[in-house]
CSV table of C-alpha atoms in Angstrom, one decimal:
chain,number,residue,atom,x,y,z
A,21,UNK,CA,118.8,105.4,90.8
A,22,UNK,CA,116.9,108.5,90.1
A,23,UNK,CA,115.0,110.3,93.1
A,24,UNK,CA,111.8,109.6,91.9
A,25,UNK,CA,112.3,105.7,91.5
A,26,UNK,CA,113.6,106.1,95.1
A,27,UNK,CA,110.4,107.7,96.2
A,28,UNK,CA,108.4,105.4,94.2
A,29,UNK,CA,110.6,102.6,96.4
A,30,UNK,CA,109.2,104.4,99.4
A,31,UNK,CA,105.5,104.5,98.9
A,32,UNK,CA,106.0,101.0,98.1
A,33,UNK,CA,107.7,99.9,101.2
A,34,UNK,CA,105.0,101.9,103.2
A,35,UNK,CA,102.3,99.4,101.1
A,36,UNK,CA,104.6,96.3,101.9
A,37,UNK,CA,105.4,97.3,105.4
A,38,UNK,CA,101.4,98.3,106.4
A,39,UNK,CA,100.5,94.9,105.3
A,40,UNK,CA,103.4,92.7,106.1
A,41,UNK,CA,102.2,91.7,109.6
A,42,UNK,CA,97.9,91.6,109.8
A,43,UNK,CA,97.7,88.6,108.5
A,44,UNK,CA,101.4,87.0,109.2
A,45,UNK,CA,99.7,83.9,111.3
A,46,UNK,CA,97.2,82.9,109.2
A,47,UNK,CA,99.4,80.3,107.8
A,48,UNK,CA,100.5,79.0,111.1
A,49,UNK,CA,96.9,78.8,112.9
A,50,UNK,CA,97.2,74.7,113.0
A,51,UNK,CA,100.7,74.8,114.1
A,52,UNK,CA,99.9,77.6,116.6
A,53,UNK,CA,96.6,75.2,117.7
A,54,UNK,CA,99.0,72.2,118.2
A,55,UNK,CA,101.7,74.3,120.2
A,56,UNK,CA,99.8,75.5,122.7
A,57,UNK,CA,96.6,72.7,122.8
A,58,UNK,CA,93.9,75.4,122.4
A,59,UNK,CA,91.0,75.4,119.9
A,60,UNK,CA,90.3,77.3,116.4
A,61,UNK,CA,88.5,80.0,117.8
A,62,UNK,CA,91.3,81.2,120.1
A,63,UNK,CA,94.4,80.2,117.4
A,64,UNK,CA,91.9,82.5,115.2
A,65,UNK,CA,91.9,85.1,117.5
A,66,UNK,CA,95.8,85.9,116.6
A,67,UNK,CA,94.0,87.2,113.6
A,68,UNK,CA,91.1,88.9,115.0
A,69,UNK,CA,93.2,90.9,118.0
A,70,UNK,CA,95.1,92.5,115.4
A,71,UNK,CA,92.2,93.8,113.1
A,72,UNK,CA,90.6,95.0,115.9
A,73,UNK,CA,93.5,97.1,116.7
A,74,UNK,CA,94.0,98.5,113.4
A,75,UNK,CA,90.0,99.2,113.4
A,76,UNK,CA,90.1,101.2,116.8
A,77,UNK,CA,93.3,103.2,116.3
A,78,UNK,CA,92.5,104.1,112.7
A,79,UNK,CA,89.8,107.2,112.6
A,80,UNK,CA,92.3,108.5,115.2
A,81,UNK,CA,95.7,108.6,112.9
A,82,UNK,CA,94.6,110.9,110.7
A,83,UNK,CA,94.8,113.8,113.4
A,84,UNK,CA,97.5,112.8,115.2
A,85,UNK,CA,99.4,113.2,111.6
A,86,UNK,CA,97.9,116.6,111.4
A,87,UNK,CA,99.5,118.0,114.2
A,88,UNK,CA,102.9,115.9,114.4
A,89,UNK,CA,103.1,115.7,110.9
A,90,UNK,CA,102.8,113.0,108.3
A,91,UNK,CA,106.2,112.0,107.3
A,92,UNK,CA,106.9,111.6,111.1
A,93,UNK,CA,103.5,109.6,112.1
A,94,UNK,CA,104.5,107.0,109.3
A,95,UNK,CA,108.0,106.8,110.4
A,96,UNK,CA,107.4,106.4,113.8
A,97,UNK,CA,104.6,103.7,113.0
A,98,UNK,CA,107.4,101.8,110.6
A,99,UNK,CA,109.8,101.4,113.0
A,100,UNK,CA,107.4,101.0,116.3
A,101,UNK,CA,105.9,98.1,114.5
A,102,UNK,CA,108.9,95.8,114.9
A,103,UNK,CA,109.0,96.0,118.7
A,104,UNK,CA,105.8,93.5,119.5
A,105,UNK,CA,106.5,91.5,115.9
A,106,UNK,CA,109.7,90.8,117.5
A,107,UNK,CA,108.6,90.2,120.8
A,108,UNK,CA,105.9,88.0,119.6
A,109,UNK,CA,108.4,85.0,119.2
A,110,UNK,CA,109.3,85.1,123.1
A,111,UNK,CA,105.2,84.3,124.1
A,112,UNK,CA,104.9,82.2,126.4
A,113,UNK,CA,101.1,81.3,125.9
A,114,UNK,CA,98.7,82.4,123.8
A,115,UNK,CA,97.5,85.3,125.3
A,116,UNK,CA,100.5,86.8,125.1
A,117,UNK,CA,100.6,85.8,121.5
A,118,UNK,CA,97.2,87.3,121.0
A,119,UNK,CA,98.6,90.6,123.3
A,120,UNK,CA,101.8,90.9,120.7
A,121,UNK,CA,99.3,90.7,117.6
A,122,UNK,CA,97.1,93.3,119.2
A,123,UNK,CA,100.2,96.0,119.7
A,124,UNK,CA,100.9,94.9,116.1
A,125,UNK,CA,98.0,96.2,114.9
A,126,UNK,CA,98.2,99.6,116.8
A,127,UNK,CA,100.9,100.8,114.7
A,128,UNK,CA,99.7,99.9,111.5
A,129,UNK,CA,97.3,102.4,110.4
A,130,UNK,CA,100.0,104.9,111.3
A,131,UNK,CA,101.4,103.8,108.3
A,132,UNK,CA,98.9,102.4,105.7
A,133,UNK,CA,96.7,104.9,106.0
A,134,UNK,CA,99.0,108.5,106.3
A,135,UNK,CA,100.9,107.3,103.5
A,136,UNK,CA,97.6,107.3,101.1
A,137,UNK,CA,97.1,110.7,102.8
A,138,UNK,CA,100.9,112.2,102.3
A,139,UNK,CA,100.7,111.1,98.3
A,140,UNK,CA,97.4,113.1,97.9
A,141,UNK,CA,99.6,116.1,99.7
A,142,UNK,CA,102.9,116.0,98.3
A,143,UNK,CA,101.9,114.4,94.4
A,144,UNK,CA,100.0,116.6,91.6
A,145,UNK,CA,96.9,115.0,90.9
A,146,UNK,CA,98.2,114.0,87.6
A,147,UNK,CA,100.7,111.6,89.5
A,148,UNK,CA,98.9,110.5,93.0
A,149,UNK,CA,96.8,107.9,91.8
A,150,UNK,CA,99.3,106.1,90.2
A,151,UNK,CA,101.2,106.5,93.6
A,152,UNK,CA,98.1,104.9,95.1
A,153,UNK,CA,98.1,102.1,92.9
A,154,UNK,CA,101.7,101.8,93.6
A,155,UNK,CA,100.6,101.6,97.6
A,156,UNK,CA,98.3,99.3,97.0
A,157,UNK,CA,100.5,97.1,94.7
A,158,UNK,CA,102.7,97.2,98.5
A,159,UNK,CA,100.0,96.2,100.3
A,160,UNK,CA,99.1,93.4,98.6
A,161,UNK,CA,102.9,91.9,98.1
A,162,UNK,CA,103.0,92.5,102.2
A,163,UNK,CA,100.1,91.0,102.6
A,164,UNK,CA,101.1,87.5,100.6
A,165,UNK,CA,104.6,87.7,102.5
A,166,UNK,CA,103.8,88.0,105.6
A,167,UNK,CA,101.5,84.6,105.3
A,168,UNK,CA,104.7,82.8,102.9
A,169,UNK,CA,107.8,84.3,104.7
A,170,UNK,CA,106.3,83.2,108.3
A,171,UNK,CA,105.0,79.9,106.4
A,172,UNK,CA,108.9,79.1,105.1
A,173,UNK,CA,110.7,80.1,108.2
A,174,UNK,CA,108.3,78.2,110.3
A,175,UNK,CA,108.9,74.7,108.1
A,176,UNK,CA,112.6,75.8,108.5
A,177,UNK,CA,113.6,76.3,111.9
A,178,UNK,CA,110.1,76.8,113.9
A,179,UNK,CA,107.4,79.1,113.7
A,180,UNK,CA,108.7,81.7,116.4
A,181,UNK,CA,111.6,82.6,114.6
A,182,UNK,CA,109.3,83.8,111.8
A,183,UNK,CA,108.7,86.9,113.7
A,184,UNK,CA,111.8,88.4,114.3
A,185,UNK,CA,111.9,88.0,110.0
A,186,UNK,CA,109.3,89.8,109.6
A,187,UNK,CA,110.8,92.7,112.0
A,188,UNK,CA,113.5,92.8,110.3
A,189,UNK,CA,111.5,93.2,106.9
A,190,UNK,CA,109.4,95.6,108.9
A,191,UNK,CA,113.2,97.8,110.1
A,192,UNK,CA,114.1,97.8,106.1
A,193,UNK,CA,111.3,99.1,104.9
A,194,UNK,CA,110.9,102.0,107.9
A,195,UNK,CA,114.5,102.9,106.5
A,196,UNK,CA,113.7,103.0,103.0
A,197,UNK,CA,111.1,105.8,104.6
A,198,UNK,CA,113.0,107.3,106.0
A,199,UNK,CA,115.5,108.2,103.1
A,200,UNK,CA,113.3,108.5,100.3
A,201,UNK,CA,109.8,109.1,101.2
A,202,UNK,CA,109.4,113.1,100.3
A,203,UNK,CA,109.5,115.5,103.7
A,204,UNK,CA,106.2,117.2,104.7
A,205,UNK,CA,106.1,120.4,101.9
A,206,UNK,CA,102.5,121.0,103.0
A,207,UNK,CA,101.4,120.1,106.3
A,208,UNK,CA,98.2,120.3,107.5
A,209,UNK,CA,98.5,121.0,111.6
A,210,UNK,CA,95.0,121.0,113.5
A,211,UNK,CA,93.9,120.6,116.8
A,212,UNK,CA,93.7,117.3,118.2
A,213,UNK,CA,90.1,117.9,118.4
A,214,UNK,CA,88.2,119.6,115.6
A,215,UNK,CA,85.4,122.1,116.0
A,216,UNK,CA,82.1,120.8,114.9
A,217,UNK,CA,83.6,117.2,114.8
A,218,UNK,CA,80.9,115.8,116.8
A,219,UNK,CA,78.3,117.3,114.8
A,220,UNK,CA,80.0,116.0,111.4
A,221,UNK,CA,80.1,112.4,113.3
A,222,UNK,CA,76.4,112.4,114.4
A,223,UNK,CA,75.5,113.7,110.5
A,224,UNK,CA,77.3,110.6,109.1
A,225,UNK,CA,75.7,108.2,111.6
A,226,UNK,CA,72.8,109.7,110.2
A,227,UNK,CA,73.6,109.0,106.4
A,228,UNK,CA,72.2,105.5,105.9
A,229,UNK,CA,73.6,105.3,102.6
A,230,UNK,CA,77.0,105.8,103.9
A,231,UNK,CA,76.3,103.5,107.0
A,232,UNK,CA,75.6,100.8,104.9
A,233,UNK,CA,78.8,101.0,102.6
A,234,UNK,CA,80.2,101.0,106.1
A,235,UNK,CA,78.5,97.6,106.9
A,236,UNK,CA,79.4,96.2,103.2
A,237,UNK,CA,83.0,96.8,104.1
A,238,UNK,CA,82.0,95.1,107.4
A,239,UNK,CA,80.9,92.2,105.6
A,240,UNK,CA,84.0,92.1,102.9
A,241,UNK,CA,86.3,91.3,105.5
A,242,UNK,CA,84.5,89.1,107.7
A,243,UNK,CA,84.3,87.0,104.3
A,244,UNK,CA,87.6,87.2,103.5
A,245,UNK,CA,89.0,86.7,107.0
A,246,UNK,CA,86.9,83.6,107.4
A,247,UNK,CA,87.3,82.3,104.8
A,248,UNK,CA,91.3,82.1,104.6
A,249,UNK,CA,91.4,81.3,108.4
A,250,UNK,CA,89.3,78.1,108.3
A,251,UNK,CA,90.2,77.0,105.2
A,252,UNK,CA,94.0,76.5,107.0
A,253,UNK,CA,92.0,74.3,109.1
A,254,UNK,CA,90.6,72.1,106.3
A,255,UNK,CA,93.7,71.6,104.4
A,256,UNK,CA,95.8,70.7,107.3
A,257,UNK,CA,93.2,68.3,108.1
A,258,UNK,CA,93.3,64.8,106.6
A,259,UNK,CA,93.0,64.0,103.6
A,260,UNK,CA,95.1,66.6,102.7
A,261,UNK,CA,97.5,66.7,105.6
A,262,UNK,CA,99.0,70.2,104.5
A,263,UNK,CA,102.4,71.7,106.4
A,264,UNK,CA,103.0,75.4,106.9
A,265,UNK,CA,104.9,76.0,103.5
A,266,UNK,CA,101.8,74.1,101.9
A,267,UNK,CA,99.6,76.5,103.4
A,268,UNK,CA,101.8,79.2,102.7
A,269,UNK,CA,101.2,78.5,98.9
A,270,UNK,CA,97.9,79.1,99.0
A,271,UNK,CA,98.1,82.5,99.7
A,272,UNK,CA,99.7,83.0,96.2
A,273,UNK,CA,96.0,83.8,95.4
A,274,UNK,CA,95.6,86.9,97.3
A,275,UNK,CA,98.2,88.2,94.6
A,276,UNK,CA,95.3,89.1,92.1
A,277,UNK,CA,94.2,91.2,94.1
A,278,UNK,CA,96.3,93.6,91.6
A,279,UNK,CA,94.3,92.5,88.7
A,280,UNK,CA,90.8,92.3,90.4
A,281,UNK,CA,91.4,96.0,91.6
A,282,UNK,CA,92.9,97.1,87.8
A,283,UNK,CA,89.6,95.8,86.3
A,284,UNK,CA,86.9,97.4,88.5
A,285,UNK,CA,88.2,100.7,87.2
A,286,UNK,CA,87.0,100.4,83.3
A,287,UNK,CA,83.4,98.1,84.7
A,288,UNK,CA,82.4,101.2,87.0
A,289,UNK,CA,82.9,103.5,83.7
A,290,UNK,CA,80.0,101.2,81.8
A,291,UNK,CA,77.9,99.9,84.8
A,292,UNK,CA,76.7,100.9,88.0
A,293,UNK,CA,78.4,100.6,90.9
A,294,UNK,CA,75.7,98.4,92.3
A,295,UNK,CA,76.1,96.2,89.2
A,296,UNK,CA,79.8,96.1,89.3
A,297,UNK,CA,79.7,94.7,93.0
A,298,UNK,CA,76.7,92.0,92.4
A,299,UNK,CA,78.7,90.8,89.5
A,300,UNK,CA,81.9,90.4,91.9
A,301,UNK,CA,80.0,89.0,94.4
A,302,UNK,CA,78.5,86.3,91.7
A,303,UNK,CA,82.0,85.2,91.1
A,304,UNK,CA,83.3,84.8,94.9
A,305,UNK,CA,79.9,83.1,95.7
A,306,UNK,CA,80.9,80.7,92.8
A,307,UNK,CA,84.1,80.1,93.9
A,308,UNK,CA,83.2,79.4,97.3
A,309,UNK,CA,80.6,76.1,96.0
A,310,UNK,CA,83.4,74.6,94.0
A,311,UNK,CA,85.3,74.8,97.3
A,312,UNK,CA,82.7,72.1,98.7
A,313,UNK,CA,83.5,69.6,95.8
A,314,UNK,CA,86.4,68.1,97.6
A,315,UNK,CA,88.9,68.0,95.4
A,316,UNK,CA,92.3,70.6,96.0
A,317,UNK,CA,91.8,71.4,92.3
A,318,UNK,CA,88.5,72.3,92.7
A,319,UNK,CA,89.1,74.0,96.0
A,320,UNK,CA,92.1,75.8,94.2
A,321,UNK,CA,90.2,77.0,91.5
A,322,UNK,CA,87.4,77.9,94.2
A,323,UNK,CA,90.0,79.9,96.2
A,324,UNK,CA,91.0,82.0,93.2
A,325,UNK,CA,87.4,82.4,92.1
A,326,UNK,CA,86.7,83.8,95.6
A,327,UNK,CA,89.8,85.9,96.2
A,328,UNK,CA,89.1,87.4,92.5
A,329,UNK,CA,85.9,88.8,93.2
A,330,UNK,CA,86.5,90.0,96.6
A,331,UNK,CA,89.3,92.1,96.2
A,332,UNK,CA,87.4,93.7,93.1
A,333,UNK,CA,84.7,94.2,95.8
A,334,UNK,CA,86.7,96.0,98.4
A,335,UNK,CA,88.0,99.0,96.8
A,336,UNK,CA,84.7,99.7,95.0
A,337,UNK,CA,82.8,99.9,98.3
A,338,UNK,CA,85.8,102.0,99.4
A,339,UNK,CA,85.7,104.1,96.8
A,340,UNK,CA,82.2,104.7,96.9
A,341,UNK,CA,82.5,106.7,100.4
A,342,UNK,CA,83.7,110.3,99.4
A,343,UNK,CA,80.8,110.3,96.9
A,344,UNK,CA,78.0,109.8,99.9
A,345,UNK,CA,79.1,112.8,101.7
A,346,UNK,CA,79.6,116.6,101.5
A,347,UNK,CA,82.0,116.9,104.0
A,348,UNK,CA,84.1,115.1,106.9
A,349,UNK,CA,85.2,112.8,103.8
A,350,UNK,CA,88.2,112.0,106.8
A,351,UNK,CA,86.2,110.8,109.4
A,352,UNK,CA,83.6,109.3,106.7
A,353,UNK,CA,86.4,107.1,106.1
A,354,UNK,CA,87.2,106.3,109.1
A,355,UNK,CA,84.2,105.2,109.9
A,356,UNK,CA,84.4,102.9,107.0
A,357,UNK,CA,87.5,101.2,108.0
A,358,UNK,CA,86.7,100.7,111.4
A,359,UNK,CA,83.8,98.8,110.5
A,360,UNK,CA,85.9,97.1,108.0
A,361,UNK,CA,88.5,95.7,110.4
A,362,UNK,CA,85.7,95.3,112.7
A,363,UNK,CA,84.4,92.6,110.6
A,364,UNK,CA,88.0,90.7,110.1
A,365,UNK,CA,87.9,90.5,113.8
A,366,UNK,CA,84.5,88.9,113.6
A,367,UNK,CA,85.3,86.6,110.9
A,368,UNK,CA,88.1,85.0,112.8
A,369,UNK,CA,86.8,84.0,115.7
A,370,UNK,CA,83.1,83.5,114.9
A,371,UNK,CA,83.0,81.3,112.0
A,372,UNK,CA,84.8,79.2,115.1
A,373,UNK,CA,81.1,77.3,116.4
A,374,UNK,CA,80.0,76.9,113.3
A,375,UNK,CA,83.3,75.0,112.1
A,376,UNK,CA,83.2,73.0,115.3
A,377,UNK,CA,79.7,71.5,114.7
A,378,UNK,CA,79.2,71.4,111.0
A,379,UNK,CA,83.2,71.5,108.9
A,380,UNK,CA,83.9,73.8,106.1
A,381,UNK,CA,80.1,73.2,104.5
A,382,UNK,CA,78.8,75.0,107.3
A,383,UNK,CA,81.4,78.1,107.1
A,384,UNK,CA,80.6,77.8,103.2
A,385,UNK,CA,76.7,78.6,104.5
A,386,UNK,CA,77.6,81.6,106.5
A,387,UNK,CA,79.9,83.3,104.2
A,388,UNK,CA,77.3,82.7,101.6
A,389,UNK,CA,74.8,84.6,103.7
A,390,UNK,CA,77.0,87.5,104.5
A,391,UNK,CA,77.6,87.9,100.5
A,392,UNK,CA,74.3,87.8,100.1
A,393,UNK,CA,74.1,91.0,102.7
A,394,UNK,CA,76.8,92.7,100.6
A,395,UNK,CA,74.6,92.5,97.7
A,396,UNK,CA,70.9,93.5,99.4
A,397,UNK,CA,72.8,96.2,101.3
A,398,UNK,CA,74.0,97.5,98.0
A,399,UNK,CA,70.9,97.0,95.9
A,400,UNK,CA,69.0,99.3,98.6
A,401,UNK,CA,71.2,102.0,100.1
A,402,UNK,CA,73.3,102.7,96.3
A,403,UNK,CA,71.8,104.8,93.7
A,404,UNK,CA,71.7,103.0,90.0
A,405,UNK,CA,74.1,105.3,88.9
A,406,UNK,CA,76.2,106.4,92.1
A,407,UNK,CA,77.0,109.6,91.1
A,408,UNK,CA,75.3,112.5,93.6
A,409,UNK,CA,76.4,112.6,96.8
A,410,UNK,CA,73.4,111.4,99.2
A,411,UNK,CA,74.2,113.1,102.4
């Protein structure tokens, strides 16, 4: 095989690897309900510990890669992150289940998030953002995997076993890194602590164009969290009485996320930005209605509908970020997805009351307000035509 296929095998194992694990449980929340005789809102929480660990360690990767070196950070963060996926099947409650998700998440922006920084180092322009695309493509193949491995392996021969699988997956691709992923040619080493870092922080807290992409991407994942964490409720609930595998299948949806991201490229060239995300929204908020009719091929269809026009919705508020700001692009970043995961932790476990007194129409009603939020915030903070850079 040619060194550059090899290399394009290795961005794509960073993808695969990053995403493998944060949302491995979903499929398993009943089973992980009835196992240890707790509610939603802590079975939920296996979720939410781990997206709050990727949102607190990630503004801080970036300059630990700087001075250690990038190659190295996403090594180390590869291989690290089959220790507590492995360990996770020995929990004996599930706190410790929730403690092993949490160290899960630690490691993972070592990976996801230095790889999309070594591509833009070590690739000519010409060639990065097709590496990107090829990390994404990862990302999302890790991230249906990790729900459909755990899902099989569970039906198979019990849920724990489904995380020392997953290590395993997680110990190939840290060695596919290892061999093929391209050497540091042109490191960037800074202190630990930038000068004028705190002064760069303040000015973006400042930029309320930039905070609200920040609490759009806030609101993306809360939606998207929620609404794939309680909807394992509602199909594993009578009358559809759905197993782990069964479950498992439904996250072949989160595959076109690959399609949704392809097309927001040629929309943002003929609309705005703003336009481009109110349409996207339109279709997951229509998705989610047909979800109430009742039916799995209505709530099929509804799932696709909703997945569709999310994942078109993420990487354009994602995008958007470098354009709101002159410099500190980094930390501006950063900030976004900390606020991002932030809001996957939230849309675990607080959905959870709302689901307890009112079923899936009430969840329906909440995520429907957050969209909504997504769309005002955008509407207000976004110029028509995004373009200048507002801070």
């Amino acid at each position: 095989m040619p060194a550059l296929d090899l290399r394009r095998v290795a961005v794509a194992a960073a993808g695969f690897c990053s995403f493998l694990d944060l949302y491995s449980t979903q499929a398993l929340l009943p089973t992980i309900r009835a196992e240890f005789g707790i509610g939603e809102a802590l079975a939920a929480a296996t979720i939410s510990a781990t997206t709050l660990a990727v949102a607190l360690v990630a503004p801080l990767v970036g300059h630990l890669a700087d001075r250690l070196g990038r190659k190295r950070v996403i090594v180390a963060g590869a291989f690290l992150m089959s220790v507590p996926t492995a360990l996770a099947a020995f929990a004996g409650d599930i706190g410790q289940l929730i403690l092993w998700r949490f160290a899960q998440g630690l490691f993972l922006p070592a990976v996801f998030s230095v790889t999309t920084a070594h591509i833009g180092e070590e690739w000519p322009s010409s060639d990065a953002t097709k590496m990107i695309g090829l990390h994404m493509a990862g990302m999302v193949a890790g991230g249906f995997c990790g729900r459909y491995v755990t899902a099989l392996v569970a039906a198979a021969v019990g849920w724990r076993l489904s995380f020392p699988v997953l290590a395993a997956f997680n110990l190939a691709g840290a060695v596919a890194i290892v061999l093929w992923l391209p050497r540091d040619h042109t490191p960037s080493v800074r202190p630990a602590f930038l000068p004028g870092g705190g002064g760069a922080l303040l000015g973006h807290l400042h930029n309320s164009a930039l905070m609200a992409t920040c609490a759009i991407g806030f609101c993306l994942l809360f939606c998207m969290v929620a609404v794939f964490t309680y909807m394992n409720f509602l199909l594993a609930a009578e009358p559809f009485h759905f197993g782990p595998v069964a479950l498992g299948n439904i996250f072949i949806v989160s595959l076109l996320g690959i399609p949704a991201a392809a097309l927001g490229v040629p929309l943002l060239r003929r609309f705005s930005r703003r336009a481009v995300i109110a349409g996207a929204t339109t279709v997951t908020c229509t998705g989610l209605l047909c979800t109430l009719a009742g039916n799995l091929p209505m709530i099929l269809l509804g799932l696709c509908l909703f997945c569709f026009g999310q994942l078109m919705s993420q990487p354009i508020a994602l995008g958007h970020v470098g354009q709101l700001v002159r410099g500190g692009r980094a930390m501006a970043v950063g900030l976004y997805v900390s606020c991002y995961y932030i809001g996957g932790s939230a849309g675990g476990v607080l959905p959870a009351a709302i689901w307890s007194r009112f079923g899936w129409p009430g969840c329906v009603a909440l995520v429907l307000a957050v969209e909504a939020t997504v769309v005002v915030l955008a509407l207000m903070a976004w110029k028509p035509r995004s373009e200048g850079v507002i801070a």
